[in-house]
């Protein structure tokens, strides 16, 4: 189980992942932009819309990483899933094709191989339904 980062003195990085032009896929970017407008001590907030491999660059200076991204796990639309990505068991839907050029599970695996993993990596996945071209999120998302 990942450490509780709410009282952490370490550097926390929040990464909003997604594509703002694919409707619900933009939820991670939306959340990150909202957080960038708030004073959060020890927290850096970034967005990544282009290259999933760059996620590794973003988290390289963090002790704890929180990723927000859309997921398609067959849960109810708008549901929020919390997944500790350093756990040995990850949900099978993370292995599905991604709209990103390199998926988050792949970034975790590669970081582990090269010894560049932060102490914790937690994904907050928001269940999306509409991944068609567009800039609006579904109401429940």
XYZ file of C-alpha atoms in Angstrom:
141
model
C 0.000 0.000 0.000
C 1.280 3.469 -0.910
C 2.117 5.877 1.906
C -0.483 8.465 2.936
C 0.714 11.618 1.173
C -1.770 14.025 2.766
C 0.711 14.884 5.529
C 3.819 14.266 3.460
C 6.701 16.702 3.560
C 7.927 15.316 0.233
C 7.352 16.804 -3.174
C 3.984 15.833 -4.651
C 3.371 16.052 -8.375
C -0.122 15.950 -9.843
C -0.211 15.082 -13.530
C -3.399 15.672 -15.500
C -3.288 13.376 -18.506
C -5.533 13.348 -21.532
C -6.603 14.921 -24.779
C -8.731 18.039 -24.399
C -10.073 17.561 -27.931
C -11.510 14.058 -27.283
C -14.370 14.947 -24.953
C -14.177 12.905 -21.709
C -10.533 12.037 -22.372
C -9.759 15.629 -21.338
C -10.917 15.186 -17.733
C -7.378 14.808 -16.349
C -6.263 18.041 -18.010
C -9.410 19.789 -16.769
C -8.751 18.713 -13.163
C -5.080 19.749 -13.352
C -5.972 23.203 -14.677
C -8.452 23.659 -11.824
C -5.771 22.651 -9.291
C -3.213 25.039 -10.817
C -5.403 27.915 -9.604
C -5.180 26.827 -5.951
C -2.372 27.307 -3.435
C -1.171 23.788 -2.643
C 2.012 23.575 -0.521
C 4.556 20.987 -1.688
C 2.450 20.284 -4.796
C 3.383 20.846 -8.425
C 0.647 20.448 -11.028
C 1.329 19.742 -14.702
C -0.621 18.579 -17.726
C 0.397 16.104 -20.398
C -1.689 15.974 -23.554
C 0.766 14.758 -26.134
C 3.169 12.034 -25.110
C 2.596 9.462 -22.386
C 6.323 8.815 -22.238
C 6.821 12.374 -20.936
C 4.924 11.355 -17.807
C 8.222 9.849 -16.645
C 9.947 13.226 -17.080
C 7.240 14.947 -15.048
C 7.460 12.536 -12.127
C 11.257 12.286 -12.037
C 11.505 15.066 -9.436
C 8.598 13.890 -7.303
C 8.460 11.795 -4.179
C 4.766 11.087 -4.648
C 2.794 11.246 -7.885
C -0.929 11.565 -8.447
C -2.178 11.020 -11.999
C -5.663 12.017 -13.107
C -6.883 10.483 -16.358
C -10.011 9.188 -18.034
C -10.552 5.437 -17.934
C -12.863 2.995 -19.666
C -13.407 0.189 -17.164
C -17.141 -0.399 -17.658
C -17.937 1.298 -14.331
C -20.680 3.921 -14.128
C -19.965 7.121 -16.034
C -18.287 9.669 -13.766
C -17.135 7.033 -11.245
C -13.720 7.676 -9.754
C -11.319 4.780 -9.351
C -8.224 5.008 -7.133
C -5.451 2.668 -8.219
C -2.009 2.382 -6.639
C 0.099 1.771 -9.722
C 3.121 0.369 -7.881
C 1.074 -2.565 -6.592
C 1.827 -5.848 -8.311
C -1.812 -6.314 -9.307
C -3.310 -3.735 -11.638
C -6.772 -3.830 -13.167
C -6.883 -5.481 -16.587
C -8.452 -2.431 -18.230
C -5.115 -0.609 -17.850
C -3.704 -2.974 -20.468
C -6.305 -1.916 -23.048
C -5.351 0.375 -25.870
C -4.791 3.954 -24.852
C -5.419 7.223 -26.637
C -1.935 8.210 -25.525
C 1.112 7.265 -27.573
C 2.552 5.489 -24.500
C 0.260 4.451 -21.680
C 0.621 5.023 -17.941
C 1.120 1.344 -17.105
C 3.958 1.258 -19.649
C 5.559 4.325 -18.063
C 5.442 2.658 -14.634
C 6.987 -0.534 -15.999
C 9.762 1.296 -17.840
C 10.506 3.520 -14.826
C 10.810 0.429 -12.664
C 13.292 -1.109 -15.096
C 15.490 2.005 -15.176
C 15.168 2.652 -11.422
C 13.317 5.964 -11.688
C 10.087 5.289 -9.802
C 8.817 7.721 -7.159
C 7.848 6.348 -3.727
C 4.194 6.218 -4.777
C 2.181 6.599 -7.968
C -1.590 6.782 -7.607
C -4.016 7.001 -10.507
C -7.381 8.637 -10.078
C -9.276 7.369 -13.089
C -12.531 9.041 -14.014
C -14.860 6.763 -15.953
C -15.639 8.346 -19.296
C -18.150 7.430 -21.981
C -17.654 9.888 -24.839
C -14.192 9.846 -26.416
C -15.231 11.346 -29.761
C -13.866 14.622 -31.068
C -15.088 17.555 -28.993
C -14.034 19.801 -26.128
C -16.929 19.274 -23.682
C -16.941 16.769 -20.843
C -20.034 14.645 -20.299
C -22.201 16.027 -17.464
C -21.422 13.139 -15.077
C -17.701 13.331 -15.821
